[in-house]
Coordinates of C-alpha atoms in Angstrom, one line a residue:
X1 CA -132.9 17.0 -7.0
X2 CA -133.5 18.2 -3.7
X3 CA -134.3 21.9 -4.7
X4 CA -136.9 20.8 -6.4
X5 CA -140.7 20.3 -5.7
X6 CA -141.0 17.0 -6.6
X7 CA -144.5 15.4 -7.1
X8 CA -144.8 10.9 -8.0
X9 CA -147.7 9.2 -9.4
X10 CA -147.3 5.5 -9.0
X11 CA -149.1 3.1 -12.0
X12 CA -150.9 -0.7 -10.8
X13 CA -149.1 -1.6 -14.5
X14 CA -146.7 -3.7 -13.5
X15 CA -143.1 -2.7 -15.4
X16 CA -144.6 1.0 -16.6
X17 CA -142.5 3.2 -18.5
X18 CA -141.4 6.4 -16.4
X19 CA -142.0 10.1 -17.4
X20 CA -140.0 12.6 -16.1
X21 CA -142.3 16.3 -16.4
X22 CA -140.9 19.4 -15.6
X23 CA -142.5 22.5 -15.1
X24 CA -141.1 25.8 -16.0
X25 CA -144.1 28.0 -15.8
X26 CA -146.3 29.4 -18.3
X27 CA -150.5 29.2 -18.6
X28 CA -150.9 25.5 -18.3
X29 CA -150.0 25.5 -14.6
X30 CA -152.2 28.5 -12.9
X31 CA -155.6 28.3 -11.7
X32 CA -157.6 31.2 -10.6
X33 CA -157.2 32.7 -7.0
X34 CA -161.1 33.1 -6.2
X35 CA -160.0 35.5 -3.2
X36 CA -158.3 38.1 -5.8
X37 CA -159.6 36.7 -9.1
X38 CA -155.5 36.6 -10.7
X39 CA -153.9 34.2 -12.3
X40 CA -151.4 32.1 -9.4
X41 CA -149.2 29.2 -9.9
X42 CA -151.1 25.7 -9.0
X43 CA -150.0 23.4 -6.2
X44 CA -148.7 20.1 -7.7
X45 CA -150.8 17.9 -5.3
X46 CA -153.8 20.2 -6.7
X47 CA -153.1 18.1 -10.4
X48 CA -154.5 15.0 -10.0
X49 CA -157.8 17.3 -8.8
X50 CA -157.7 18.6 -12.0
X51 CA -156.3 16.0 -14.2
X52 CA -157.5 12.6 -12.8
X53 CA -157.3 10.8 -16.1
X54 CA -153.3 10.8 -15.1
X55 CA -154.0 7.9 -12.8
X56 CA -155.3 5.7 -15.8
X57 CA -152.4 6.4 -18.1
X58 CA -150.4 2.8 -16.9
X59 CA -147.6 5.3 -16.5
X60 CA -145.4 5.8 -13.6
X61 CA -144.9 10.2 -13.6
X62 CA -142.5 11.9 -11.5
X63 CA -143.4 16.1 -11.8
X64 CA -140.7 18.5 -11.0
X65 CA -141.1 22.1 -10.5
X66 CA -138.1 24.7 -11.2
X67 CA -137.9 26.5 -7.9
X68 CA -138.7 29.6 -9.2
X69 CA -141.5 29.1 -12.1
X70 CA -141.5 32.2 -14.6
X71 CA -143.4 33.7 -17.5
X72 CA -142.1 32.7 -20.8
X73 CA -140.9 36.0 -21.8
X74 CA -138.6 35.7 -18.6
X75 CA -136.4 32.5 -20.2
X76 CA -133.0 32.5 -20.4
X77 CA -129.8 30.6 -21.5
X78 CA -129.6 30.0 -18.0
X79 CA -133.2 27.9 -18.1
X80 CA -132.3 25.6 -20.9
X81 CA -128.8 25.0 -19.5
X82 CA -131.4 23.8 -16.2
X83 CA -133.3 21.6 -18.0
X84 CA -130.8 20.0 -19.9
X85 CA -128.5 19.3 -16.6
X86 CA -131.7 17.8 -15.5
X87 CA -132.4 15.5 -18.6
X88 CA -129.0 14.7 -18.3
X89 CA -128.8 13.8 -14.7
X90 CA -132.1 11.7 -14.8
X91 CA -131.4 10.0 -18.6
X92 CA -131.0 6.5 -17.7
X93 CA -133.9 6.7 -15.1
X94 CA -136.9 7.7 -17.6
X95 CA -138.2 6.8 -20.8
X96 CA -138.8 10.1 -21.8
X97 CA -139.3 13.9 -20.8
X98 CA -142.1 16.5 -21.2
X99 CA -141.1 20.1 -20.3
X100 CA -144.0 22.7 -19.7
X101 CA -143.1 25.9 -20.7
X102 CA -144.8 29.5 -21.7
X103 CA -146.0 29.3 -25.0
X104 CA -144.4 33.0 -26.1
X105 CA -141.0 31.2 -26.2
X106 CA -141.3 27.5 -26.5
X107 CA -139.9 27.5 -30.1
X108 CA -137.4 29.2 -29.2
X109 CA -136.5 26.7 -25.9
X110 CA -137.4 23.5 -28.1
X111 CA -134.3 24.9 -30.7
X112 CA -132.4 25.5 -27.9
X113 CA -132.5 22.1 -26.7
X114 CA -132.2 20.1 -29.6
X115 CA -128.4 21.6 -30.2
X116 CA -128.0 21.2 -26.8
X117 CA -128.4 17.4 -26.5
X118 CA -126.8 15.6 -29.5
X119 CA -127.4 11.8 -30.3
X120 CA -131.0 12.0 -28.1
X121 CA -132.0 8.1 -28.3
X122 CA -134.9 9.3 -25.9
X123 CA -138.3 11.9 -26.5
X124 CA -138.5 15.4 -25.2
X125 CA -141.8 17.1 -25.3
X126 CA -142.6 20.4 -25.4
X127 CA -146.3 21.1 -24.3
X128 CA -148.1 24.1 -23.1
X129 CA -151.3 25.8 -22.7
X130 CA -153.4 28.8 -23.9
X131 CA -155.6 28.1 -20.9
X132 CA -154.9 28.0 -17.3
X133 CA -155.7 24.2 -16.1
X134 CA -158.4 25.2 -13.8
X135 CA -160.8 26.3 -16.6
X136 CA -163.4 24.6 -17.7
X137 CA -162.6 25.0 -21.8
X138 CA -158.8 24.3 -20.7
X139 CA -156.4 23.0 -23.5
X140 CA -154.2 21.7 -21.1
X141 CA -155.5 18.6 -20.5
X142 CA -155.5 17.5 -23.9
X143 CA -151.6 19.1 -24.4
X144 CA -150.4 17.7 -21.3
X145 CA -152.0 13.8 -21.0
X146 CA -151.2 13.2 -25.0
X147 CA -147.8 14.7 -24.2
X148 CA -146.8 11.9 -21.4
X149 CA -148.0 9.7 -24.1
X150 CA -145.9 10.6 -26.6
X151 CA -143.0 10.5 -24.2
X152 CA -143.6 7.1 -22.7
X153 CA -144.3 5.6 -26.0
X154 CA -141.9 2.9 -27.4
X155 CA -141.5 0.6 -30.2
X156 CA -139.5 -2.4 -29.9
X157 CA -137.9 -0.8 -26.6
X158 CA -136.8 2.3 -28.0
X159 CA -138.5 5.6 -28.0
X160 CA -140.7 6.2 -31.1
X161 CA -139.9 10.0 -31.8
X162 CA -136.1 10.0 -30.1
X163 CA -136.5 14.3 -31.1
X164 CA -137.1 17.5 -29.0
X165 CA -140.6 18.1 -30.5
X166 CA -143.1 20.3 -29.6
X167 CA -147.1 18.9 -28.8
X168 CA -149.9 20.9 -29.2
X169 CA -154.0 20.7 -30.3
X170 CA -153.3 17.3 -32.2
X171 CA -149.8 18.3 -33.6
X172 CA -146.6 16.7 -32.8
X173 CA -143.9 19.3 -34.3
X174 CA -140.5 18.9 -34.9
X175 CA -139.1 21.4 -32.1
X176 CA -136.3 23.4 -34.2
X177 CA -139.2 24.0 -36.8
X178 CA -142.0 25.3 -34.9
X179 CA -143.0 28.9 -34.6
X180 CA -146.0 30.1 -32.8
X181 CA -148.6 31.4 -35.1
X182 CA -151.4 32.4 -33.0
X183 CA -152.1 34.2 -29.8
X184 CA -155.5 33.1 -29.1
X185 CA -156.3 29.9 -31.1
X186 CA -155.9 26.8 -29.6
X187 CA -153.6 25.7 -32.7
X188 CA -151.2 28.0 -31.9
X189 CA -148.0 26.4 -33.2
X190 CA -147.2 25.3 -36.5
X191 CA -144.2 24.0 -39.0
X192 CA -144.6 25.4 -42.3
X193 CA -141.2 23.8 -43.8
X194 CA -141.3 20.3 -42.3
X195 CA -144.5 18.2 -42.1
X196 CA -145.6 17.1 -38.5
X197 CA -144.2 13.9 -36.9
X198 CA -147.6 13.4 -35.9
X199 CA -150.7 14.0 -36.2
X200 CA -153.5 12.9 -33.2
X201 CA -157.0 12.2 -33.4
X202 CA -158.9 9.1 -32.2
X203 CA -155.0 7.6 -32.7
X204 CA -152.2 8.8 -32.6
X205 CA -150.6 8.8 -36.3
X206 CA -147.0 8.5 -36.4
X207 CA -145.3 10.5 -39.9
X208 CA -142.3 7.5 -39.4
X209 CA -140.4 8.8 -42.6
X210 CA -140.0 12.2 -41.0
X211 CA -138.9 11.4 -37.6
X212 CA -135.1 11.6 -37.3
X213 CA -133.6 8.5 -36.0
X214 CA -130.3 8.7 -34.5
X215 CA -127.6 5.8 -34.2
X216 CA -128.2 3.8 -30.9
X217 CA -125.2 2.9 -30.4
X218 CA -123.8 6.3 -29.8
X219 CA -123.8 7.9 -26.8
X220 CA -126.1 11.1 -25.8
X221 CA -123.7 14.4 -25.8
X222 CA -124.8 17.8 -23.3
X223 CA -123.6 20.6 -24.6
X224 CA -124.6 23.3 -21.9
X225 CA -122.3 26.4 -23.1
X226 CA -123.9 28.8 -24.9
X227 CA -122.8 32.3 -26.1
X228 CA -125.9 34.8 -26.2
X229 CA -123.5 38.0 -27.2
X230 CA -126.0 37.7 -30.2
X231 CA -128.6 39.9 -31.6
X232 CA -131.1 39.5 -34.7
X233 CA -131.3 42.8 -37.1
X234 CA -134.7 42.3 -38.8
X235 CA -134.4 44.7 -42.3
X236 CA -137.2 46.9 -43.0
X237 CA -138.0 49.6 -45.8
X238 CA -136.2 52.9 -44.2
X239 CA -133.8 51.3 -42.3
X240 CA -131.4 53.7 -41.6
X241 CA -127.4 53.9 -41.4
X242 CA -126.9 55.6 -38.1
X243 CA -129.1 52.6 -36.8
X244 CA -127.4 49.6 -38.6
X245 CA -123.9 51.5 -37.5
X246 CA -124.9 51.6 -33.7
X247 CA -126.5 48.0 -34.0
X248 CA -123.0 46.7 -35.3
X249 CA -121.1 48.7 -32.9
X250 CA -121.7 46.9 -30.0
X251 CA -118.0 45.5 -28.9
X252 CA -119.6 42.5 -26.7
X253 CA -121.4 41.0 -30.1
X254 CA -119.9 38.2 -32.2
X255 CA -122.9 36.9 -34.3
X256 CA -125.6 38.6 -36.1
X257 CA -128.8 36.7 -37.5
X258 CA -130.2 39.4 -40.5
X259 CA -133.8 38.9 -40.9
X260 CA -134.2 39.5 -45.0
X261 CA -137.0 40.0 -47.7
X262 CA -138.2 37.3 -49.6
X263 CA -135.4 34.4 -50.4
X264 CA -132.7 36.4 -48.5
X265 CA -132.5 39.5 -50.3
X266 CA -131.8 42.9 -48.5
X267 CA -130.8 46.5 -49.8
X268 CA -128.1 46.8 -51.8
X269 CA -127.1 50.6 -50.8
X270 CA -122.8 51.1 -50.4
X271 CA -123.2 51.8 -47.0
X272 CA -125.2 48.8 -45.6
X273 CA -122.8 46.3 -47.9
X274 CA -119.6 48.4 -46.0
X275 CA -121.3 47.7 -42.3
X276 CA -121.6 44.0 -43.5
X277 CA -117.6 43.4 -44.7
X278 CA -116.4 45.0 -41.8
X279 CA -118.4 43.4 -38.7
X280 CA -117.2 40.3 -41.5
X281 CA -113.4 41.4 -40.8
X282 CA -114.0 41.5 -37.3
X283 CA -114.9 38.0 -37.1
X284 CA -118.6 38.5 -36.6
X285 CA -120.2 35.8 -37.5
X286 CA -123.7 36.6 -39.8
X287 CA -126.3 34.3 -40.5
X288 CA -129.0 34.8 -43.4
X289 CA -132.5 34.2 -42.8
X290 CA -136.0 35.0 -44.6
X291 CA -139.1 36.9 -42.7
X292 CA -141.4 34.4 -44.8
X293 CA -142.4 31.6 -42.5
X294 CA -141.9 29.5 -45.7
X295 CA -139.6 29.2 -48.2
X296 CA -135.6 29.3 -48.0
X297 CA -132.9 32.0 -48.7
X298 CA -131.1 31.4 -51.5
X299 CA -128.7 34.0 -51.8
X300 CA -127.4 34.7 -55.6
X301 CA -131.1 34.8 -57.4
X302 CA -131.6 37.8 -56.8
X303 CA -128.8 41.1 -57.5
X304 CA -130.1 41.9 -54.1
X305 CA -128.7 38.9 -52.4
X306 CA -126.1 38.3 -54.8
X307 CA -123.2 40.7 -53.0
X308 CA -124.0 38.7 -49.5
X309 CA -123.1 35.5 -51.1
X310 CA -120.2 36.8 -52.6
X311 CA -118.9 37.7 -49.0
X312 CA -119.3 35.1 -47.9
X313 CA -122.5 35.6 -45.5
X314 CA -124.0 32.1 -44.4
X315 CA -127.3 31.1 -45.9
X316 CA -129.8 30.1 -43.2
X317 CA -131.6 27.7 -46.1
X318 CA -134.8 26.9 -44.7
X319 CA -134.4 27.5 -40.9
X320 CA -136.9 29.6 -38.3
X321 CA -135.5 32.4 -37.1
X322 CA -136.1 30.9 -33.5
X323 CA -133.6 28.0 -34.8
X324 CA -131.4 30.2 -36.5
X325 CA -130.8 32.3 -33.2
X326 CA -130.4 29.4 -30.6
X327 CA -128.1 27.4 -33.0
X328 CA -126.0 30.5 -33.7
X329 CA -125.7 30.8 -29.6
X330 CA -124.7 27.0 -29.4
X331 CA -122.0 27.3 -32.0
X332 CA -120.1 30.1 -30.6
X333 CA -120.4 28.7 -27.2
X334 CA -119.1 25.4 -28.6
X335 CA -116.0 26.7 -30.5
X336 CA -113.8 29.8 -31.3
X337 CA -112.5 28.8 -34.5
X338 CA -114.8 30.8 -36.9
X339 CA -114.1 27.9 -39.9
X340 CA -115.3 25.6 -37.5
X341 CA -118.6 27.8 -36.2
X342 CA -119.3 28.9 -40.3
X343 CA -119.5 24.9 -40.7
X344 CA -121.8 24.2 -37.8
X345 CA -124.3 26.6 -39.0
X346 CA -124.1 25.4 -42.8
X347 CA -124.7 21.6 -42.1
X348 CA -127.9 20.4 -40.7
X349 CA -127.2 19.6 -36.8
X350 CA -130.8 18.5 -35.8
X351 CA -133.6 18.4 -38.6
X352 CA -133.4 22.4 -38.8
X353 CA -132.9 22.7 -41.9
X354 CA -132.8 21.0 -45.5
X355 CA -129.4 21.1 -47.1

């Protein structure tokens, strides 16, 4: 780990459960320069300064910074294929892992992940921040100390929520079924199709019959290929041919998610049913999910949705687009046999969707 800035905090607690924290970037780790009055990346030796509760926590931390911290927006395949080479490297070391992250694309990262590491005995925590540590009002001390918590947690020696979630404002969230719903509320994530796997208050309030418990006895797979020759075509009223033509034209793309109306119902007009059985003949792969942020597609009650089924168009059931997209990456990465992708996506890998 020796590109890495790498930051310990010991615990007096003898035998004290180790959390590996890694920091990506994002708000929860700037402070104000008072010199220029902009937003700047904090010094980890600065976070005891600002969060001394950490040295209470009879927790033994270990905080690693990527070498290059960035902006959410800025996240890549490259990133989680990072983080999960670092989980995987430092597994048997840690009881469990909290990633800080941007919030703009932490759904999207905490999807990622959980296709990426199958069998996960151990808990990876997603937590951010809508304001910078340094601020008075800042969420991120909340986020980040009930975070390690949540990670370090165990119940008879095994890790209470063994799940990539996501923590934020008193929500634990299943990660593959989070979406951000807010750009300037504190509660900015939420799960509208799967209920929280915790909620905290005064306690913390584990939802037992909802956290997905995985056999022990197997071990944890890393699956770090990933195929982004993707794209997500979103269907809106006016949408044209030329457009829809050019979108499927692209020689480099070999899976599709379509964004569709209501329970997965799109237009029903020749032309756009033609684009869809020929990117089907070229082996593109297309995945059916709904703009609602609740309900499912269920292709066939509608006429409008009836022709995609008959194709032979997957049904994305109740998955978030952010799930839909990272899971369509992992299965082409992860196979070339189109039967074999077409099954991935219809069978629930993670807790992303209900059969």
């Amino acid at each position: 780990m020796n590109k890495y800035q790498i930051l310990k905090i010991n615990s007096p607690a003898e035998n004290a459960q180790k959390v590996l924290i890694i920091y990506t970037g994002g708000t929860l780790g700037m402070v104000y320069d008072n010199s220029t009055g902009s937003l700047v990346p904090f010094k980890f030796e600065q976070i005891v300064e600002n969060i001394p509760e950490l040295n209470r926590l009879n927790l033994e931390l270990c905080f690693l910074a990527l070498p290059n911290p960035i902006d959410s927006s800025n996240v890549s395949p490259k990133i989680w294929v990072e983080l999960v080479e670092i989980i995987e490297n430092n597994y048997s070391d840690f009881q469990g892992f909290v990633i800080l992250h941007g919030t703009d694309t932490m759904a999207y990262s905490a999807s990622a992940l959980s296709f990426m590491i199958q069998n996960l005995t151990k808990t990876v925590v997603f937590t951010g921040a809508q304001l910078p540590i340094g601020i008075p009002r800042t969420d991120a001390r909340e986020n980040l100390i009930t975070s390690i918590q949540i990670a370090g947690s165990s119940l008879n020696e095994k890790s209470i929520v063994p799940e990539v979630c996501i923590y934020f404002n008193g929500r634990l969230l299943r990660g593959n079924r989070a979406k951000k719903r807010e750009s300037s509320q504190f509660d900015a994530f939420d799960s509208e199709n799967f209920p929280y796997l915790a909620e905290i208050g005064v306690n913390i309030d584990y939802n037992f019959l909802n956290i997905k418990i995985q056999d022990q006895n197997k071990e944890p797979g890393f699956y770090k290929n990933i195929d982004d020759n993707v794209g997500i075509l979103k269907l809106f009223p006016g949408i044209n041919q030329a457009f829809v033509e050019n979108f499927f034209n692209q020689k480099s793309l070999k899976g599709v998610v379509l964004e569709t109306y209501g329970s997965g119902n799109a237009l029903s007009e020749v032309w756009f049913l033609e684009i869809l059985e020929k990117a089907l003949k070229d082996n593109v792969i297309l995945l059916n999910v709904s703009q609602c942020t609740g309900g499912r597609v269920i292709m066939g009650k509608y006429q409008t949705s009836q022709k995609m089924k008959e194709m032979g168009i997957i049904s994305g059931s109740d998955m978030t687009l952010e799930a839909a997209i990272t899971k369509l990456m992992w299965a082409l990465g992860n196979s070339n046999d189109t039967f074999s992708i077409k099954n991935a996506l219809e069978k629930d890998i993670s807790g992303e969707r209900s059969i």
